[in-house]
Amino acid sequence: MLDKIKTLFRVVQDSPVLTKEDLEQFRIHFLGRKGILAGLFEEFKNVPPDQKKETGRILNDLKIVIQEKIDASTQKFEAPEETSISQLDLTRPVNYMEPGARHPLSIVRNLIIEIFSRIGYTVAEDREIEDDWHNFTALNFPEEHPARDMQDTFFIEKNPDIALRTHTSSVQIRTMEKNKPPIRSIFPGRVFRNEVISARAHCIFHQVEGLYVDKDVSFRDLKQTLLYFAKEMFGENTQIRLRPSYFPFTEPSGEMDVSCNICGGVGCNICKYTGWVEILGCGMVDPAVLENCKIDSEIYTGFAFGMGIERITMLKYQIKDLRLFFENDLRFLGQFKGIF
Ligand code: DAH
């Protein structure tokens, strides 16, 4: 019997178990009720007592080897099958990353910078928290002058006054204090005013200021520069119109309208049926402002302008509510994908 068991080790090892069916056959053949092992245990009863210990041990080993082979094969068949290339759907869309979008205000700010850089304007930025001199006094806002009420200011400290800048015109002063003419720069940035938030106004918004100071700079240069800008921004057929206005830091001062790019000048609710939309303030730099910055107003003249980026963006993309710029609603922001 011992020899018989020993040969069975080899038989177990050599039995092919390639499929689930093979495995089942193997199990029945060796472990079934009428299988090999059952037969051997029957025979074992007749083994002489002095051989029982040795035979029993080997018989148990055989049983373990059979069980191990069954366990290993079961595991193999239960493991998830590797997917073959033919089962893959190669046309399925991948889990792609949503592309982001630039904020519309950044798109338009970059466009303004690009348009002016083509005609030689450099870009400068400066602080958002300003002193009274740079935000008001150097810009020719007299103490107690009603012009200061034009812009409701967020003060941080009083006496001396420190405030969130109400416009980017403060950067004109900082630039003229640091540089000698010729100066030809634009200053984009964030500004703050104590305004009631509505579809047309916000307490935070963005401006781009422009400044050109040199010998013989005239109002003609201002007008031509702004016409160039309007056409580049809104299209070749855009027209401009200058209306007299007042700013303490420019003399003469004007406000510039562009022909409404939504109705083409015929009249719609965006241009309030006038065919024109106001987009910026401008003028010749007041000689007093040049002198405040130690620039000789007998030698140099200059022009300046300031525009709201929100206003221009609303016009360019036909956005009706300014609050959308600050709400971070992806349904709105996602519409600007792919624009740089
Ligand atoms: N600072 C003005 C404002 O915020 C805009 C402005 C008007 C800027 C005329 C200028 C200018 O440079 O010349 O309302």
Tab-separated table of C-alpha atoms and ligand atoms in Angstrom:
chain	number	residue	atom	x	y	z
A	1	MET	CA	0.000	0.000	0.000
A	2	LEU	CA	2.870	2.340	0.774
A	3	ASP	CA	4.206	2.055	-2.767
A	4	LYS	CA	0.764	2.659	-4.184
A	5	ILE	CA	0.439	5.903	-2.170
A	6	LYS	CA	3.891	7.054	-3.202
A	7	THR	CA	3.107	6.676	-6.923
A	8	LEU	CA	-0.116	8.604	-6.370
A	9	PHE	CA	1.941	11.709	-5.373
A	10	ARG	CA	3.287	11.766	-8.903
A	11	VAL	CA	-0.153	11.116	-10.416
A	12	VAL	CA	-1.595	14.076	-8.487
A	13	GLN	CA	1.244	16.305	-9.597
A	14	ASP	CA	0.942	15.303	-13.255
A	15	SER	CA	-2.856	15.493	-13.562
A	16	PRO	CA	-3.595	18.429	-15.849
A	17	VAL	CA	-6.041	20.963	-14.364
A	18	LEU	CA	-6.465	23.552	-17.094
A	19	THR	CA	-10.139	24.389	-16.859
A	20	LYS	CA	-12.809	24.572	-14.204
A	21	GLU	CA	-14.174	21.297	-15.554
A	22	ASP	CA	-10.734	19.637	-15.136
A	23	LEU	CA	-10.704	20.853	-11.564
A	24	GLU	CA	-14.100	19.388	-10.792
A	25	GLN	CA	-13.078	16.050	-12.364
A	26	PHE	CA	-9.849	16.064	-10.349
A	27	ARG	CA	-11.704	16.761	-7.125
A	28	ILE	CA	-14.244	13.977	-7.710
A	29	HIS	CA	-11.555	11.565	-8.835
A	30	PHE	CA	-9.448	11.998	-5.709
A	31	LEU	CA	-11.765	13.273	-2.987
A	32	GLY	CA	-15.188	12.056	-4.139
A	33	ARG	CA	-17.199	9.611	-2.060
A	34	LYS	CA	-16.018	6.748	-4.218
A	35	GLY	CA	-12.760	8.417	-5.080
A	36	ILE	CA	-9.109	7.371	-4.673
A	37	LEU	CA	-8.678	8.759	-1.176
A	38	ALA	CA	-11.883	7.154	0.123
A	39	GLY	CA	-10.628	3.812	-1.273
A	40	LEU	CA	-7.252	4.262	0.417
A	41	PHE	CA	-8.826	5.026	3.774
A	42	GLU	CA	-10.920	1.814	3.373
A	43	GLU	CA	-7.725	-0.107	2.674
A	44	PHE	CA	-6.015	1.577	5.620
A	45	LYS	CA	-8.292	-0.301	8.009
A	46	ASN	CA	-6.524	-3.509	6.974
A	47	VAL	CA	-2.993	-2.229	7.388
A	48	PRO	CA	-1.150	-4.213	10.090
A	49	PRO	CA	-0.876	-2.223	13.330
A	50	ASP	CA	2.923	-1.876	13.175
A	51	GLN	CA	2.683	-0.161	9.752
A	52	LYS	CA	-0.335	2.018	10.639
A	53	LYS	CA	1.685	4.978	11.919
A	54	GLU	CA	3.929	5.261	8.855
A	55	THR	CA	1.146	4.601	6.325
A	56	GLY	CA	-1.249	6.997	8.050
A	57	ARG	CA	1.309	9.803	7.927
A	58	ILE	CA	1.961	9.381	4.215
A	59	LEU	CA	-1.739	9.027	3.478
A	60	ASN	CA	-2.362	12.326	5.276
A	61	ASP	CA	0.435	14.007	3.279
A	62	LEU	CA	-1.190	12.810	0.067
A	63	LYS	CA	-4.496	14.273	1.189
A	64	ILE	CA	-2.797	17.620	1.902
A	65	VAL	CA	-1.104	17.669	-1.508
A	66	ILE	CA	-4.410	16.958	-3.253
A	67	GLN	CA	-6.178	19.690	-1.283
A	68	GLU	CA	-3.385	22.200	-2.037
A	69	LYS	CA	-3.657	21.538	-5.748
A	70	ILE	CA	-7.428	22.051	-5.581
A	71	ASP	CA	-7.053	25.290	-3.598
A	72	ALA	CA	-4.414	26.716	-5.934
A	73	SER	CA	-6.473	25.920	-9.045
A	74	THR	CA	-9.669	27.312	-7.516
A	75	GLN	CA	-7.877	30.562	-6.771
A	76	LYS	CA	-6.537	30.713	-10.288
A	77	PHE	CA	-9.972	30.314	-11.831
A	78	GLU	CA	-11.603	32.804	-9.504
A	79	ALA	CA	-9.028	35.554	-10.134
A	80	PRO	CA	-10.371	38.189	-12.526
A	81	GLU	CA	-9.400	37.343	-16.011
A	82	GLU	CA	-7.011	39.702	-17.667
A	83	THR	CA	-8.793	41.689	-20.309
A	84	SER	CA	-7.421	40.972	-23.682
A	85	ILE	CA	-6.926	43.864	-26.098
A	86	SER	CA	-9.778	42.613	-28.274
A	87	GLN	CA	-12.244	43.124	-25.411
A	88	LEU	CA	-11.227	46.770	-24.822
A	89	ASP	CA	-13.370	49.495	-26.343
A	90	LEU	CA	-10.662	51.765	-27.630
A	91	THR	CA	-13.203	54.317	-28.866
A	92	ARG	CA	-14.463	55.057	-25.337
A	93	PRO	CA	-13.702	58.637	-24.192
A	94	VAL	CA	-10.997	58.737	-21.543
A	95	ASN	CA	-11.503	60.340	-18.123
A	96	TYR	CA	-10.201	63.651	-19.328
A	97	MET	CA	-9.443	66.713	-17.195
A	98	GLU	CA	-11.865	69.586	-17.741
A	99	PRO	CA	-9.837	72.362	-19.342
A	100	GLY	CA	-9.959	75.549	-17.301
A	101	ALA	CA	-10.869	78.991	-18.572
A	102	ARG	CA	-9.396	82.390	-18.033
A	103	HIS	CA	-11.625	84.823	-16.177
A	104	PRO	CA	-13.294	87.177	-18.680
A	105	LEU	CA	-11.795	90.188	-16.884
A	106	SER	CA	-8.303	88.687	-17.313
A	107	ILE	CA	-8.992	88.012	-20.976
A	108	VAL	CA	-9.989	91.625	-21.588
A	109	ARG	CA	-7.215	93.061	-19.405
A	110	ASN	CA	-4.650	91.053	-21.383
A	111	LEU	CA	-6.207	92.224	-24.631
A	112	ILE	CA	-6.039	95.891	-23.548
A	113	ILE	CA	-2.377	95.428	-22.568
A	114	GLU	CA	-1.634	93.785	-25.895
A	115	ILE	CA	-3.355	96.511	-27.924
A	116	PHE	CA	-1.420	99.292	-26.172
A	117	SER	CA	1.866	97.417	-26.164
A	118	ARG	CA	1.714	97.379	-29.973
A	119	ILE	CA	1.997	101.173	-29.963
A	120	GLY	CA	4.791	101.288	-27.430
A	121	TYR	CA	3.046	101.382	-24.055
A	122	THR	CA	4.720	99.635	-21.145
A	123	VAL	CA	2.765	98.200	-18.195
A	124	ALA	CA	3.169	99.181	-14.550
A	125	GLU	CA	1.305	98.189	-11.418
A	126	ASP	CA	1.290	99.641	-7.946
A	127	ARG	CA	-0.276	99.372	-4.507
A	128	GLU	CA	-3.995	99.081	-3.785
A	129	ILE	CA	-3.725	100.805	-0.390
A	130	GLU	CA	-2.869	104.423	-1.014
A	131	ASP	CA	-2.180	107.619	0.865
A	132	ASP	CA	-4.154	110.777	0.335
A	133	TRP	CA	-1.404	112.424	-1.719
A	134	HIS	CA	-1.309	109.819	-4.479
A	135	ASN	CA	-5.035	109.101	-4.649
A	136	PHE	CA	-6.288	112.692	-4.341
A	137	THR	CA	-4.044	115.630	-3.554
A	138	ALA	CA	-1.333	115.201	-6.201
A	139	LEU	CA	-4.128	114.616	-8.721
A	140	ASN	CA	-5.361	118.122	-8.011
A	141	PHE	CA	-8.353	117.224	-5.845
A	142	PRO	CA	-8.423	120.275	-3.531
A	143	GLU	CA	-9.137	119.705	0.144
A	144	GLU	CA	-12.914	119.764	0.757
A	145	HIS	CA	-13.528	120.003	-2.983
A	146	PRO	CA	-16.801	118.313	-3.968
A	147	ALA	CA	-14.875	116.251	-6.519
A	148	ARG	CA	-13.717	114.040	-3.648
A	149	ASP	CA	-17.326	113.060	-3.122
A	150	MET	CA	-17.485	111.718	-6.667
A	151	GLN	CA	-15.819	108.591	-5.386
A	152	ASP	CA	-17.017	107.108	-2.124
A	153	THR	CA	-13.852	106.037	-0.414
A	154	PHE	CA	-13.075	103.146	1.936
A	155	PHE	CA	-10.744	104.723	4.479
A	156	ILE	CA	-8.403	102.490	6.462
A	157	GLU	CA	-6.949	105.253	8.622
A	158	LYS	CA	-7.754	108.931	9.085
A	159	ASN	CA	-5.199	111.701	9.764
A	160	PRO	CA	-3.125	110.966	7.848
A	161	ASP	CA	-5.610	109.402	5.487
A	162	ILE	CA	-4.895	105.940	4.151
A	163	ALA	CA	-7.503	104.411	1.839
A	164	LEU	CA	-8.196	101.667	-0.654
A	165	ARG	CA	-7.455	103.417	-3.932
A	166	THR	CA	-10.588	104.663	-5.660
A	167	HIS	CA	-8.989	104.681	-9.112
A	168	THR	CA	-5.766	103.690	-10.871
A	169	SER	CA	-4.947	107.378	-11.491
A	170	SER	CA	-2.787	107.120	-8.352
A	171	VAL	CA	-0.310	105.071	-10.416
A	172	GLN	CA	0.109	108.053	-12.780
A	173	ILE	CA	1.536	110.006	-9.854
A	174	ARG	CA	3.785	107.180	-8.670
A	175	THR	CA	5.091	106.713	-12.216
A	176	MET	CA	5.757	110.414	-12.821
A	177	GLU	CA	7.503	110.718	-9.448
A	178	LYS	CA	9.869	107.897	-10.345
A	179	ASN	CA	10.449	108.483	-14.082
A	180	LYS	CA	11.381	111.314	-16.370
A	181	PRO	CA	9.443	111.877	-19.641
A	182	PRO	CA	8.958	110.452	-22.146
A	183	ILE	CA	6.500	108.253	-20.251
A	184	ARG	CA	4.132	106.018	-22.153
A	185	SER	CA	2.507	103.443	-19.890
A	186	ILE	CA	-0.706	101.765	-18.913
A	187	PHE	CA	-1.624	100.756	-15.375
A	188	PRO	CA	-4.118	97.937	-14.886
A	189	GLY	CA	-5.430	97.218	-11.409
A	190	ARG	CA	-8.168	96.736	-8.875
A	191	VAL	CA	-9.999	99.682	-7.351
A	192	PHE	CA	-12.494	100.083	-4.518
A	193	ARG	CA	-15.493	102.299	-3.923
A	194	ASN	CA	-18.215	102.306	-1.363
A	195	GLU	CA	-21.005	101.631	-3.836
A	196	VAL	CA	-24.242	99.726	-3.463
A	197	ILE	CA	-23.784	96.442	-5.361
A	198	SER	CA	-26.080	96.163	-8.374
A	199	ALA	CA	-26.103	94.917	-11.964
A	200	ARG	CA	-24.122	98.006	-12.972
A	201	ALA	CA	-21.913	98.769	-9.940
A	202	HIS	CA	-19.740	96.941	-7.422
A	203	CYS	CA	-17.532	97.922	-4.488
A	204	ILE	CA	-14.557	96.239	-6.210
A	205	PHE	CA	-13.820	96.654	-9.877
A	206	HIS	CA	-10.922	96.981	-12.301
A	207	GLN	CA	-9.487	99.827	-14.309
A	208	VAL	CA	-6.765	100.413	-16.838
A	209	GLU	CA	-5.181	103.822	-16.702
A	210	GLY	CA	-3.104	105.260	-19.520
A	211	LEU	CA	-0.512	108.031	-19.444
A	212	TYR	CA	1.576	109.607	-22.167
A	213	VAL	CA	3.875	112.516	-21.248
A	214	ASP	CA	6.423	113.975	-23.643
A	215	LYS	CA	7.216	117.145	-25.549
A	216	ASP	CA	4.427	118.248	-27.913
A	217	VAL	CA	1.816	115.696	-26.893
A	218	SER	CA	-1.523	117.093	-28.037
A	219	PHE	CA	-5.225	116.371	-27.876
A	220	ARG	CA	-4.973	115.041	-31.428
A	221	ASP	CA	-2.621	112.324	-30.207
A	222	LEU	CA	-5.103	111.446	-27.484
A	223	LYS	CA	-7.986	111.203	-29.910
A	224	GLN	CA	-6.089	109.118	-32.441
A	225	THR	CA	-4.761	106.760	-29.761
A	226	LEU	CA	-8.239	106.170	-28.394
A	227	LEU	CA	-9.711	105.653	-31.864
A	228	TYR	CA	-7.025	103.050	-32.568
A	229	PHE	CA	-7.839	101.344	-29.274
A	230	ALA	CA	-11.607	101.316	-29.900
A	231	LYS	CA	-11.195	99.770	-33.356
A	232	GLU	CA	-8.778	97.116	-32.098
A	233	MET	CA	-11.072	96.232	-29.204
A	234	PHE	CA	-14.507	96.372	-30.807
A	235	GLY	CA	-13.850	96.052	-34.537
A	236	GLU	CA	-12.775	98.082	-37.551
A	237	ASN	CA	-16.167	99.786	-37.997
A	238	THR	CA	-16.237	101.195	-34.468
A	239	GLN	CA	-16.587	104.951	-34.153
A	240	ILE	CA	-15.788	107.176	-31.180
A	241	ARG	CA	-17.292	110.363	-29.813
A	242	LEU	CA	-15.745	112.697	-27.231
A	243	ARG	CA	-17.971	114.725	-24.916
A	244	PRO	CA	-16.655	117.521	-22.653
A	245	SER	CA	-16.435	116.515	-19.004
A	246	TYR	CA	-14.673	117.352	-15.784
A	247	PHE	CA	-11.881	115.612	-13.864
A	248	PRO	CA	-9.622	117.531	-11.444
A	249	PHE	CA	-6.448	116.051	-12.944
A	250	THR	CA	-7.094	116.795	-16.629
A	251	GLU	CA	-7.813	120.005	-18.501
A	252	PRO	CA	-9.594	119.857	-20.843
A	253	SER	CA	-11.365	116.630	-19.889
A	254	GLY	CA	-13.608	114.399	-21.890
A	255	GLU	CA	-15.661	111.257	-21.782
A	256	MET	CA	-15.431	108.895	-24.690
A	257	ASP	CA	-18.296	106.899	-26.149
A	258	VAL	CA	-17.979	104.109	-28.702
A	259	SER	CA	-20.660	103.291	-31.248
A	260	CYS	CA	-22.745	100.475	-29.755
A	261	ASN	CA	-21.287	97.220	-31.037
A	262	ILE	CA	-24.452	95.324	-30.156
A	263	CYS	CA	-26.938	97.187	-32.381
A	264	GLY	CA	-24.331	98.778	-34.635
A	265	GLY	CA	-25.498	102.251	-33.632
A	266	VAL	CA	-29.172	101.770	-34.534
A	267	GLY	CA	-30.312	101.755	-30.899
A	268	CYS	CA	-30.902	98.993	-28.336
A	269	ASN	CA	-31.378	98.656	-24.600
A	270	ILE	CA	-27.608	98.369	-23.956
A	271	CYS	CA	-26.952	101.821	-25.473
A	272	LYS	CA	-30.313	103.044	-24.144
A	273	TYR	CA	-31.371	103.711	-27.752
A	274	THR	CA	-28.706	106.382	-28.257
A	275	GLY	CA	-26.353	104.270	-30.417
A	276	TRP	CA	-23.426	105.201	-28.116
A	277	VAL	CA	-21.899	103.643	-25.003
A	278	GLU	CA	-19.560	105.482	-22.634
A	279	ILE	CA	-16.351	103.575	-21.954
A	280	LEU	CA	-13.733	105.938	-20.519
A	281	GLY	CA	-12.670	109.289	-19.128
A	282	CYS	CA	-9.705	111.176	-20.548
A	283	GLY	CA	-8.024	114.520	-21.000
A	284	MET	CA	-4.801	116.502	-21.153
A	285	VAL	CA	-2.841	116.141	-17.912
A	286	ASP	CA	-3.412	119.286	-15.862
A	287	PRO	CA	-0.142	121.294	-15.615
A	288	ALA	CA	-0.582	121.380	-11.823
A	289	VAL	CA	-0.389	117.565	-11.760
A	290	LEU	CA	2.848	117.584	-13.776
A	291	GLU	CA	4.304	120.169	-11.402
A	292	ASN	CA	3.231	118.073	-8.368
A	293	CYS	CA	5.435	115.340	-9.807
A	294	LYS	CA	8.315	117.728	-10.517
A	295	ILE	CA	7.828	117.627	-14.274
A	296	ASP	CA	8.230	121.007	-15.994
A	297	SER	CA	4.839	121.821	-17.497
A	298	GLU	CA	6.416	124.510	-19.702
A	299	ILE	CA	8.364	121.812	-21.532
A	300	TYR	CA	6.141	118.766	-21.281
A	301	THR	CA	2.505	118.029	-21.961
A	302	GLY	CA	0.633	114.771	-21.699
A	303	PHE	CA	-2.655	113.011	-21.929
A	304	ALA	CA	-4.292	110.448	-19.682
A	305	PHE	CA	-7.274	108.165	-19.798
A	306	GLY	CA	-8.942	105.650	-17.528
A	307	MET	CA	-11.385	102.873	-18.341
A	308	GLY	CA	-13.300	100.246	-16.409
A	309	ILE	CA	-12.437	96.703	-17.470
A	310	GLU	CA	-15.849	95.422	-16.368
A	311	ARG	CA	-17.656	97.893	-18.593
A	312	ILE	CA	-15.592	96.955	-21.634
A	313	THR	CA	-15.970	93.234	-20.962
A	314	MET	CA	-19.743	93.588	-20.613
A	315	LEU	CA	-19.889	95.362	-23.928
A	316	LYS	CA	-17.554	92.976	-25.705
A	317	TYR	CA	-19.276	89.794	-24.511
A	318	GLN	CA	-22.778	91.210	-24.053
A	319	ILE	CA	-22.888	90.512	-20.323
A	320	LYS	CA	-25.843	92.207	-18.668
A	321	ASP	CA	-24.995	91.865	-14.958
A	322	LEU	CA	-21.681	92.982	-13.452
A	323	ARG	CA	-22.133	90.764	-10.369
A	324	LEU	CA	-21.444	87.681	-12.526
A	325	PHE	CA	-17.750	88.629	-12.554
A	326	PHE	CA	-17.462	88.121	-8.810
A	327	GLU	CA	-19.710	85.141	-8.104
A	328	ASN	CA	-17.383	82.395	-9.382
A	329	ASP	CA	-20.269	80.527	-11.003
A	330	LEU	CA	-18.692	77.899	-13.246
A	331	ARG	CA	-21.695	77.954	-15.591
A	332	PHE	CA	-20.706	81.536	-16.400
A	333	LEU	CA	-16.913	81.205	-16.276
A	334	GLY	CA	-16.913	77.963	-18.313
A	335	GLN	CA	-18.225	79.872	-21.316
A	336	PHE	CA	-14.830	81.540	-21.747
A	337	LYS	CA	-12.888	78.329	-22.342
A	338	GLY	CA	-10.374	78.513	-25.115
A	339	ILE	CA	-10.136	82.322	-25.188
A	340	PHE	CA	-6.751	83.758	-24.274
B	1	DAH	N1	-9.923	108.216	-12.579
B	1	DAH	C1	-11.174	108.410	-13.279
B	1	DAH	C2	-12.246	107.617	-12.589
B	1	DAH	O1	-11.956	106.670	-11.944
B	1	DAH	C3	-11.060	107.980	-14.714
B	1	DAH	C4	-10.167	108.875	-15.493
B	1	DAH	C5	-10.692	109.987	-16.108
B	1	DAH	C6	-8.836	108.603	-15.595
B	1	DAH	C7	-9.889	110.831	-16.850
B	1	DAH	C8	-7.999	109.449	-16.332
B	1	DAH	C9	-8.573	110.558	-16.957
B	1	DAH	O2	-6.716	109.245	-16.479
B	1	DAH	O3	-7.756	111.380	-17.683
B	1	DAH	O4	-13.405	107.935	-12.751
